[in-house]
Coordinates of C-alpha atoms and ligand atoms in Angstrom, one line a residue:
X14 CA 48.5 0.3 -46.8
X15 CA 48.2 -3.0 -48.3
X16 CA 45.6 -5.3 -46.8
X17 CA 47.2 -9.1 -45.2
X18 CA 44.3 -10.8 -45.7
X19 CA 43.3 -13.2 -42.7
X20 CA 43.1 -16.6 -43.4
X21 CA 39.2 -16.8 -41.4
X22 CA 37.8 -20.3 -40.6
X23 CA 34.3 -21.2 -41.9
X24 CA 33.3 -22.9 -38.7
X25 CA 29.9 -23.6 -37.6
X26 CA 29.0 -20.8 -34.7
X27 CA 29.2 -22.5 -31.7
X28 CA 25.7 -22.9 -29.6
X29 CA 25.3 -22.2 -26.5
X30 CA 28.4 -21.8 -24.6
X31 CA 28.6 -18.5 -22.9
X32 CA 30.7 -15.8 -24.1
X33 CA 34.0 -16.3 -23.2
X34 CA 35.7 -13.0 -20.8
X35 CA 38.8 -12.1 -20.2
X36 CA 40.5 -12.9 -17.3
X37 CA 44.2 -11.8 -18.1
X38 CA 44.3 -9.8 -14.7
X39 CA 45.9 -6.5 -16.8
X40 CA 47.1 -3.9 -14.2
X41 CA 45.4 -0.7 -13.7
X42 CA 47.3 2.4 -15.4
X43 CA 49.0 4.6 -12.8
X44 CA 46.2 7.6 -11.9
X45 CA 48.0 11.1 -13.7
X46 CA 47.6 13.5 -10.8
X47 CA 48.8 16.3 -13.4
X48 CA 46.6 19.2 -14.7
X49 CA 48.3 20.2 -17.7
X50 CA 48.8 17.7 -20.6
X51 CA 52.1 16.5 -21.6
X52 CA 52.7 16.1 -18.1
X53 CA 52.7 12.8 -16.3
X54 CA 52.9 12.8 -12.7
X55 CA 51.9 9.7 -10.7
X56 CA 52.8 8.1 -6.9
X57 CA 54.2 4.8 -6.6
X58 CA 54.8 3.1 -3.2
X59 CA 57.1 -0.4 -2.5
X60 CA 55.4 -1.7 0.4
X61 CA 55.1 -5.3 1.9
X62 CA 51.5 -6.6 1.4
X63 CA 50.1 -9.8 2.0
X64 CA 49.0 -11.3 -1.0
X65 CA 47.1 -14.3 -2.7
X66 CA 49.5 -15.2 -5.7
X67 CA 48.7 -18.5 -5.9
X68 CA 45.0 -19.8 -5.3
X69 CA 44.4 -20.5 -1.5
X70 CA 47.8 -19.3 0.5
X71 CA 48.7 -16.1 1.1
X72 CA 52.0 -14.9 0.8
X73 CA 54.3 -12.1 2.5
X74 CA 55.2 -10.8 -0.7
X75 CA 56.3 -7.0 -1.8
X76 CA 53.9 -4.8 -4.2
X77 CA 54.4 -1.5 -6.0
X78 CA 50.6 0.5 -5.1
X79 CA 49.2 -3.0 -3.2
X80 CA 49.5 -5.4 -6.1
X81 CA 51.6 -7.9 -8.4
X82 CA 52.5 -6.6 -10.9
X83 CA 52.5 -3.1 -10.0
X84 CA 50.4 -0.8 -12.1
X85 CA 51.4 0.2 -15.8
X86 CA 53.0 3.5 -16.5
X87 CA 51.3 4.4 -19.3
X88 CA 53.0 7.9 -21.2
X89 CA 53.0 9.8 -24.8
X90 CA 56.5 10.7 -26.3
X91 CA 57.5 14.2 -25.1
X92 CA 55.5 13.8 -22.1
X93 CA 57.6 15.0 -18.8
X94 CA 57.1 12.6 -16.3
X95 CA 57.5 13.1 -12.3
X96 CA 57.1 9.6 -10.3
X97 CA 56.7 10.3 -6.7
X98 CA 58.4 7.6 -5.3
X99 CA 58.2 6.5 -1.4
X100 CA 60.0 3.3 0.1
X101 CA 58.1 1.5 2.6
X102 CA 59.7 -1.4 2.9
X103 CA 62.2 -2.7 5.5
X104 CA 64.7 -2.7 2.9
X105 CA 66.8 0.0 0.5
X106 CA 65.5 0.0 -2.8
X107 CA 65.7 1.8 -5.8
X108 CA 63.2 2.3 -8.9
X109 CA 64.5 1.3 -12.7
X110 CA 62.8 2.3 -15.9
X111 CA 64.3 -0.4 -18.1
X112 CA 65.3 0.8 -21.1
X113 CA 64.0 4.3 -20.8
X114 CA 66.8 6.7 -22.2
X115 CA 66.5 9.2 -19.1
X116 CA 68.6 11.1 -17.3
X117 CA 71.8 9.3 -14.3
X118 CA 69.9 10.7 -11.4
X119 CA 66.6 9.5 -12.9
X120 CA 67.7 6.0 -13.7
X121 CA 67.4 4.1 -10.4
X122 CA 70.5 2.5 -10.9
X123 CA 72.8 1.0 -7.4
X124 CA 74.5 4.5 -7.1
X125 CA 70.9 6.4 -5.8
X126 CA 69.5 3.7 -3.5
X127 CA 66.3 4.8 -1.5
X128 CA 66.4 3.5 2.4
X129 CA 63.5 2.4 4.1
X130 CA 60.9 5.2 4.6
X131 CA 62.9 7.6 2.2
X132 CA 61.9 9.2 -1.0
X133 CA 63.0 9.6 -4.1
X134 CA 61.4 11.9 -7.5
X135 CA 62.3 10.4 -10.8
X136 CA 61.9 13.0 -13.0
X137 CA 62.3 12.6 -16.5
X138 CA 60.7 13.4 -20.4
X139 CA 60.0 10.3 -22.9
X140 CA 62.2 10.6 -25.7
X141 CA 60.3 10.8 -29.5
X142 CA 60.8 7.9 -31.6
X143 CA 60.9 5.2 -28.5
X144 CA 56.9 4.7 -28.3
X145 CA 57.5 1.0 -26.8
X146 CA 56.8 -1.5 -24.3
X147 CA 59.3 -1.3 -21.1
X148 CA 59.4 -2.3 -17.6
X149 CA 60.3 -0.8 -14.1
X150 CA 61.9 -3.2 -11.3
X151 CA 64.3 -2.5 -8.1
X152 CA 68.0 -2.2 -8.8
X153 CA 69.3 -2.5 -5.2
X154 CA 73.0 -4.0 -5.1
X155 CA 72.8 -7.6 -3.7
X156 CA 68.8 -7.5 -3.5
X157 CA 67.6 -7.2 -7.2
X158 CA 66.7 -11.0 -8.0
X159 CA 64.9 -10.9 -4.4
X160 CA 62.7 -7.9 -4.5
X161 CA 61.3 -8.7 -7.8
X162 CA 60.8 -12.7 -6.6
X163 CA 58.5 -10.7 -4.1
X164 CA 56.6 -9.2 -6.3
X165 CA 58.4 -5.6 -7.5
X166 CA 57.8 -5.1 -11.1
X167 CA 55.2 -3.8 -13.5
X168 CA 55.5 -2.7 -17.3
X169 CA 55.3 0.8 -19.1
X170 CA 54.1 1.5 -22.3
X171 CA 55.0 4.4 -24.3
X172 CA 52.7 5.4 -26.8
X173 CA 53.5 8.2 -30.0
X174 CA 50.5 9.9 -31.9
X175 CA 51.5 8.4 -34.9
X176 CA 51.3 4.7 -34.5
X177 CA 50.6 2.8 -37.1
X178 CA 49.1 -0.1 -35.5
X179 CA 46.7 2.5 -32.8
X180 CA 43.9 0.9 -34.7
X181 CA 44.9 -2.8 -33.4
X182 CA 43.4 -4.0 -30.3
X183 CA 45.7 -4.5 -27.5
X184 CA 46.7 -7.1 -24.5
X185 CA 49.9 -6.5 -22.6
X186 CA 51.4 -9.9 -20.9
X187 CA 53.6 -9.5 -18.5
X188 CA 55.3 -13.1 -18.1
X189 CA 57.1 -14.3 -14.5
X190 CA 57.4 -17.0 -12.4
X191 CA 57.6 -18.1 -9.1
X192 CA 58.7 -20.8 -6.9
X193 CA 56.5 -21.2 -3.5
X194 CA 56.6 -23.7 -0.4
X195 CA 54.1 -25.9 0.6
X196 CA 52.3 -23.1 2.9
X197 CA 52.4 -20.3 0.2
X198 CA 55.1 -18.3 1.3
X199 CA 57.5 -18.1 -1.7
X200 CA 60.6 -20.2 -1.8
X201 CA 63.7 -17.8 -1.3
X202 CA 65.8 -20.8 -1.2
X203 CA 68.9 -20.8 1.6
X204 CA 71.7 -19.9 -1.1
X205 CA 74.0 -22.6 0.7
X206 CA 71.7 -25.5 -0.1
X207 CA 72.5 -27.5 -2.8
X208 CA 69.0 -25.7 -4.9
X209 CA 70.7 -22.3 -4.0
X210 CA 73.7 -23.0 -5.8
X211 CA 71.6 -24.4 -8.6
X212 CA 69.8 -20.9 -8.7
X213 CA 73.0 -19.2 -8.3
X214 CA 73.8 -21.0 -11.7
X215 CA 71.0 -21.1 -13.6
X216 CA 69.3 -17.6 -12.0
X217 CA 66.1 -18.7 -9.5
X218 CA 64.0 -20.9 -11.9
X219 CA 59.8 -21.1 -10.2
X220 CA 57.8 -24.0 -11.5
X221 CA 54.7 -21.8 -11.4
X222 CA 54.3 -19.2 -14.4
X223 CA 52.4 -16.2 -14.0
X224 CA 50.7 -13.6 -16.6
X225 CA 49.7 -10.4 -15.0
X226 CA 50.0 -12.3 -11.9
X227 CA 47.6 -15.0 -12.5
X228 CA 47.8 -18.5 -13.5
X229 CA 47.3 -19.8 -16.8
X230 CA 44.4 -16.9 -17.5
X231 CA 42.1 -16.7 -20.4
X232 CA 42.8 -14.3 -23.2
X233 CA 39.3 -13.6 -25.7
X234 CA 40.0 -13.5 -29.4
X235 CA 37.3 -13.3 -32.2
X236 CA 37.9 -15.1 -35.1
X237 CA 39.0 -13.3 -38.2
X238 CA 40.2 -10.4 -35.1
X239 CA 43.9 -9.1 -35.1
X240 CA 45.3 -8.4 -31.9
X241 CA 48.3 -7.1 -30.5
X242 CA 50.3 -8.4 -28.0
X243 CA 52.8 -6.3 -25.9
X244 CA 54.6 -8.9 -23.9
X245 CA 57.4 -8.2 -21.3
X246 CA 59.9 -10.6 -19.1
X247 CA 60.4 -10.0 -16.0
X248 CA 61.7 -13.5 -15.1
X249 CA 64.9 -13.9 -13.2
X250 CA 65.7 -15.7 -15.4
X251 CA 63.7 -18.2 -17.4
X252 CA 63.2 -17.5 -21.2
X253 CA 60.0 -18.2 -23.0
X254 CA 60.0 -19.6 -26.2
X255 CA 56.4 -19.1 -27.0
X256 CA 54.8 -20.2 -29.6
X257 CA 50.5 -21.0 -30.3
X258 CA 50.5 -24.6 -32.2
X259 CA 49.8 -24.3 -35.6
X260 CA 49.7 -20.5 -35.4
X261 CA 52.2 -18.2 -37.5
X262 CA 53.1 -15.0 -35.1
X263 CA 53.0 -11.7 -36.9
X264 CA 56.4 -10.2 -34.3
X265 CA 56.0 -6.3 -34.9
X266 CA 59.1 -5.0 -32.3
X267 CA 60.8 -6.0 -29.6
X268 CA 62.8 -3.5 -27.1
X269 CA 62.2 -0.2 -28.5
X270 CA 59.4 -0.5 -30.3
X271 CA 58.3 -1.4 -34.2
X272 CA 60.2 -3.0 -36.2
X273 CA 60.1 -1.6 -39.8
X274 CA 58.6 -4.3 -41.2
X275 CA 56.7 -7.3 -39.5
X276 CA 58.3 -10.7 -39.9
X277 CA 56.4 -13.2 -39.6
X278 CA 57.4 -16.7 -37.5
X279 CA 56.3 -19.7 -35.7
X280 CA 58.0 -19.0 -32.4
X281 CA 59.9 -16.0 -30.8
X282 CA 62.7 -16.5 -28.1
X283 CA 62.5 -13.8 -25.1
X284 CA 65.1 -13.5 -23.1
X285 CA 65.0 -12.4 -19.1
X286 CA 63.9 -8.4 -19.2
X287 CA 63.5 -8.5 -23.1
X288 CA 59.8 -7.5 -24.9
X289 CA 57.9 -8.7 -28.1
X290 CA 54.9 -7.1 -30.0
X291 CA 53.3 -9.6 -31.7
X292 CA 50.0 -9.9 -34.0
X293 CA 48.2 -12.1 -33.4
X294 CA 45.3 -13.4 -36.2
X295 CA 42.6 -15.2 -34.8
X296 CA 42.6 -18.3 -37.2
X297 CA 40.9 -20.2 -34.9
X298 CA 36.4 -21.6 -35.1
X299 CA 34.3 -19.6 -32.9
X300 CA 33.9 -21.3 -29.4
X301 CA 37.2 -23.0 -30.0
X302 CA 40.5 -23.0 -27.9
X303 CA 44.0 -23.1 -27.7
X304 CA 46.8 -22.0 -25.9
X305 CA 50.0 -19.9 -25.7
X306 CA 53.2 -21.8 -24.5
X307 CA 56.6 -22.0 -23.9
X308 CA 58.2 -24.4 -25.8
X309 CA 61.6 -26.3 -24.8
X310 CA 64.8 -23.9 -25.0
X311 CA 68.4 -25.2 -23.7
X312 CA 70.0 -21.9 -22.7
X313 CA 71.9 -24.6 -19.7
X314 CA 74.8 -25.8 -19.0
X315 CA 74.5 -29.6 -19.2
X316 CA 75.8 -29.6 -15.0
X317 CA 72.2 -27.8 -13.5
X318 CA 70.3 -28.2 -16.8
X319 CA 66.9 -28.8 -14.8
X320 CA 65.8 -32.6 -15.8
X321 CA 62.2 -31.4 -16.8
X322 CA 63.5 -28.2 -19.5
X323 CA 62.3 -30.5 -22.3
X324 CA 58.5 -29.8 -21.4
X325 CA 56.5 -27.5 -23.1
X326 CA 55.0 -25.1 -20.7
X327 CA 51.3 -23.1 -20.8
X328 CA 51.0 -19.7 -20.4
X329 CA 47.2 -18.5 -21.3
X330 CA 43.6 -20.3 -22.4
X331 CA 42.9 -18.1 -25.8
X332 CA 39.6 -18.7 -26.1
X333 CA 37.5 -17.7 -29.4
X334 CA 34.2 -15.8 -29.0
X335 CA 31.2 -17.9 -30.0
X336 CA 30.6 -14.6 -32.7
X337 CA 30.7 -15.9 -36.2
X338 CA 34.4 -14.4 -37.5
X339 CA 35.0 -11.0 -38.5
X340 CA 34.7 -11.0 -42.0
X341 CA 36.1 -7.5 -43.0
X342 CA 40.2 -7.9 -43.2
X343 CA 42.4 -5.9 -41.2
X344 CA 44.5 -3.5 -43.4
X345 CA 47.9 -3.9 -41.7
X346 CA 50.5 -1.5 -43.2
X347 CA 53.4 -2.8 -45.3
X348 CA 55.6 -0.7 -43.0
X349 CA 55.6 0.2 -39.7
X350 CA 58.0 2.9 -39.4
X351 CA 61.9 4.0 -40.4
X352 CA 64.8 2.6 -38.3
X353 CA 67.8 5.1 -39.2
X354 CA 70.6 2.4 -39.3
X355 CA 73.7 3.9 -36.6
X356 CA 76.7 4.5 -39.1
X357 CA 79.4 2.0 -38.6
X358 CA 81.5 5.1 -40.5
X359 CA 81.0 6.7 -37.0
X360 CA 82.7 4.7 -35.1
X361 CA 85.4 6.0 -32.8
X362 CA 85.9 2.5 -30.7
X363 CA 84.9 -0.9 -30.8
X364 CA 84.5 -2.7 -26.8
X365 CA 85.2 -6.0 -26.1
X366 CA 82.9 -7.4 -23.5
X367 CA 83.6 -11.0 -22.6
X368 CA 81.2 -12.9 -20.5
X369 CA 82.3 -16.2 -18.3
X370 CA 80.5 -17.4 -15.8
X371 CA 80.1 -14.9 -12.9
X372 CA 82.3 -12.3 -14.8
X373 CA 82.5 -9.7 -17.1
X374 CA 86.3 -8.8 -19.1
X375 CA 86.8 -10.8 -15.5
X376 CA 85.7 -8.7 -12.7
X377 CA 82.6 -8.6 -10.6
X378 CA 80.9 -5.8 -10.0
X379 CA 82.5 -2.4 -7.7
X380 CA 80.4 0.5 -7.3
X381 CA 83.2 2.4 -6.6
X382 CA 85.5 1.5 -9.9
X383 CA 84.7 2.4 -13.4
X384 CA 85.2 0.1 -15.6
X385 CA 85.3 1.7 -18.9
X386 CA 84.4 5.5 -20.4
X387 CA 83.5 7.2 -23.3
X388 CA 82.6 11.1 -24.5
X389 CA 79.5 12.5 -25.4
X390 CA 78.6 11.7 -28.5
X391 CA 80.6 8.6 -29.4
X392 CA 79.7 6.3 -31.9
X393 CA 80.8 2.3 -30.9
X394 CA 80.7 -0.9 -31.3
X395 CA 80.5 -3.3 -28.7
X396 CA 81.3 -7.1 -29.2
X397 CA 80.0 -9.5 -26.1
X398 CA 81.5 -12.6 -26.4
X399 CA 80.3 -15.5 -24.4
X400 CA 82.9 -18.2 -23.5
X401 CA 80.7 -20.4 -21.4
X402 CA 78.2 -23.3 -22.0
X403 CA 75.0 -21.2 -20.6
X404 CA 73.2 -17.9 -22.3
X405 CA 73.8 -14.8 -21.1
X406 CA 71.2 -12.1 -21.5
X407 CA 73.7 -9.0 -21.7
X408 CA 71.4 -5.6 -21.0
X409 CA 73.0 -1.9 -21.6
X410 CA 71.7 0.9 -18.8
X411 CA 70.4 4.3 -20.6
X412 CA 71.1 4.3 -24.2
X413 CA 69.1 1.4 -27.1
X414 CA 71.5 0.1 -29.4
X415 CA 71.0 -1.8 -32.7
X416 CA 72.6 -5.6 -33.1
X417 CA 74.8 -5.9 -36.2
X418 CA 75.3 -9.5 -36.3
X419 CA 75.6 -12.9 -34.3
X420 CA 78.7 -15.1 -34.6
X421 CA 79.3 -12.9 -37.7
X422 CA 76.3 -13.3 -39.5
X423 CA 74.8 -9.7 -40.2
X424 CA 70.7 -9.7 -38.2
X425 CA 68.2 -9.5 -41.0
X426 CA 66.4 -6.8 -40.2
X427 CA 67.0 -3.7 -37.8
X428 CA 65.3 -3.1 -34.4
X429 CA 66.4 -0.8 -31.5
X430 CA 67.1 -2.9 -28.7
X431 CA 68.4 -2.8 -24.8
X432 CA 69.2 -6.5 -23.9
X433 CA 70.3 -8.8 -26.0
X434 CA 70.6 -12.6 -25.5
X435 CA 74.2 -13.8 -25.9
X436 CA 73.9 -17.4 -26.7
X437 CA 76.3 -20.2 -25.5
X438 CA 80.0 -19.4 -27.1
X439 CA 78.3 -16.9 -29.0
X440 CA 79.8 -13.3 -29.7
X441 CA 76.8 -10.8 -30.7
X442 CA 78.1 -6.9 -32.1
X443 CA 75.9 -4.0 -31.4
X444 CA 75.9 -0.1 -32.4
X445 CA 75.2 2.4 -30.2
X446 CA 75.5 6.6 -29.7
X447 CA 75.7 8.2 -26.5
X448 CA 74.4 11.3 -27.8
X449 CA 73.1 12.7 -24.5
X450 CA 73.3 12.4 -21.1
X451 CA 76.3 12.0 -19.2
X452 CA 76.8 9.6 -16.1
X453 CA 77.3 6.1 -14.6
X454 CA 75.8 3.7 -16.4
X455 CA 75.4 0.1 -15.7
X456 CA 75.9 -2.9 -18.1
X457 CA 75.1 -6.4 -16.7
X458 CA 73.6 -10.0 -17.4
X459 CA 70.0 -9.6 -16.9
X460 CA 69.8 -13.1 -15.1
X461 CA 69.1 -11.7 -11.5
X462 CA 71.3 -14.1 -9.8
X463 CA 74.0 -13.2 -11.9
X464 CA 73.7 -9.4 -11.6
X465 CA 73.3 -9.4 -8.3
X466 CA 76.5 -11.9 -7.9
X467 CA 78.1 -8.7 -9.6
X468 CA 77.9 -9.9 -13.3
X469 CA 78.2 -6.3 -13.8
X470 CA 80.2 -2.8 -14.4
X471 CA 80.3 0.9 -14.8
X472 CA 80.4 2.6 -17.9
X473 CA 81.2 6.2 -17.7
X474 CA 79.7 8.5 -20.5
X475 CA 81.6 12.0 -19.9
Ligands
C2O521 CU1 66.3 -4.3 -16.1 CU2 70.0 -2.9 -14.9 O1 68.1 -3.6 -15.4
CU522 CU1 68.1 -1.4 -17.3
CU523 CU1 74.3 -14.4 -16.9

């Protein structure tokens, strides 16, 4: 372990301001009803609820066990997990653990949709070596973008007994937003108006941003403290360029977990259904503030680029305790963990993927077709090229893979990954196995519009 020493203000203590709480909203973890450890089993229920999401309305939104964001799945690696699933809406829906390397019948994917007042049992075990932060969400044909705009998603974290970082206190920010009408119900615009085809373009854009579900919370730090931030997208499709002014982010992992090494950087790009783990060092003076935002990212195309995407956007108050800073150094560790590269040497195929608008290799999406297979096994390469103006997020069902370069240039370090953003005329290579689990797996944009307009396919894994 080597110690990164903090960089600790010498402020004055500030008087008499009282302590500053918490009031990120963090979702309960779902209640284990299992006896015996290394089991998991929990109940989770999509039902409509009637909801304040935004201060004084209600809404008629949907909500996984009564609230927005659902609860967090919280599991260990090897842990076998059993969600009893039951579909109260008035609607088919199905139940996706994003980027969870499970089983095809476990994977909520369009091919097992649940109809209203049916059940469904996911039943799968966490896979070692992919201790992470994830997400759940609906993956009905047609109705993805909608049910999550209502409220259907929550986060999952996947913790291993040897994390190097179990020492580092820990906030999970689950970013979203929202678009609402003057009443408070939410603002499902009519896709034939001229803001529906603007959605249909862009993916459904709100102008109110969310954190756990509430606006512009307040996050408590210490100064001289070292936190961790576990931070997931569940956008339709606005990315977050965040960023704390004047404050260098320590990012730790993104998709699948660590990274092996932090990096350290003034901003981090996440794309729709992508996560960061970040450190966060509390340089700040007691009783001070700041804030985390989103700062100005052009992933348009010049035709719908909305007029006001120049604007830096808040997110979260952080708000420094009035304690006088932490003066015994945090010993981070020089490495987090080993990434075994995937060996290009391996590779029986390399798969062209090309994005345009709408489109992938030119198709929309057929449940009933499948557009490319591979064996058990199999070692490839898949290229996504992007020949349009706008960003694509491009998101693999079932197996991580590991990005080997963008527009040729090799990534500088490794990270296990299960979207990737595909920037405008941009052509991003990835590795991947598929060493287990046969089946019908999905690969799409993760901008909801656009997967549910069928910027999607089958990929068949025999
Ligand atoms: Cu997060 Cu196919 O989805
Ligand atoms: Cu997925
Ligand atoms: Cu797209």
């Amino acid at each position: 372990m080597i110690a990164l020493l903090l960089a600790v203000a010498s402020a004055a203590v500030g008087e008499s301001f009282p302590a500053p709480q918490d009031t990120l909203g963090t979702p309960p973890v779902l209640t284990n009803l299992a006896r015996q450890t290394g089991t998991v089993e929990v109940r989770l229920v999509a039902a409509p609820a009637r909801l304040s999401l935004v201060a004084g309305a209600e809404s008629d939104a949907y909500a996984y066990n009564g609230r927005v964001p659902g609860p967090t799945l919280e599991v260990w690696e090897g842990d076998r997990v059993i969600v009893h699933f039951r579909n109260e809406l008035p609607e088919s829906t199905t139940v996706h653990w994003h980027g969870l390397h499970v089983p095809f019948a476990a994977d909520g994917s369009p091919f097992h949709p649940v109809p209203p007042g049916g059940q469904r049992d996911y039943v799968f075990t966490v896979q070692r070596g992919t201790a992470g932060t994830y997400w759940y969400h609906p993956h009905q044909h047609h109705r993805t973008r909608d049910q999550v705009a209502k409220g259907l998603y929550g986060a999952i974290i996947i913790r291993a007994p040897n994390d190097p970082l179990a020492a580092v206190p820990e906030k999970l920010l689950i970013l979203a937003d929202n678009r609402f009408l003057p009443g408070g119900s939410l603002d499902i615009t009519d896709p034939h108006s001229v803001q529906g085809r603007v959605d249909a373009e862009n993916g459904r854009e709100g102008d109110v941003l969310f954190v756990n579900g509430q606006i512009m919370p307040a996050l408590r730090i210490r100064s001289g403290e070292v936190q961790r931030w576990r931070i997931v997208n569940a956008s339709a499709a606005r990315m977050y360029r965040l960023a704390i002014p004047g404050h260098r982010f320590l990012h730790v992992g993104s998709d699948g977990g660590l990274f092996e090494r932090p990096v350290e950087t003034d901003d981090v790009l996440v794309a729709s259904s992508e996560r960061v783990e970040l450190l966060v060092r509390g340089s700040g003076a007691p009783g001070s503030q700041t804030t985390l935002q989103a700062l100005p990212y052009d992933r348009y195309v010049p035709q719908t680029r909305p007029t006001d995407w120049g604007l830096t956007r808040e997110l979260l108050t952080v708000r420094y305790a009035n304690e006088p800073p932490l003066q015994v150094p945090i010993a981070l560790p020089a490495t987090l963990r080993r990434i075994a590269p995937l060996d290009t040497a391996d590779v029986t195929a390399t798969r062209v993927m090309v994005l345009t608008q709408g489109f992938i290799n030119g198709k929309v999406m057929d449940l009933g077709r499948v557009d490319a297979t591979t064996t058990l096994g199999a070692t490839e390469i898949w290229q996504i090229e992007n020949l349009v103006g706008m960003d694509h997020p491009f998101h693999l069902h079932g197996f991580r893979f590991q990005v080997l370069d963008v527009d040729g240039v090799p990534v500088a370090y490794r990270s296990w990954k299960d979207t990737v953003n595909v920037p405008k005329h941009g052509t991003v290579r990835f590795i991947v196995r598929f060493d287990d689990y046969p089946g019908k797996w999905m690969f799409h944009c993760h901008i909801l519009d656009h997967e549910d307009h069928g910027m999607m396919g089958v990929f068949e894994v025999r």
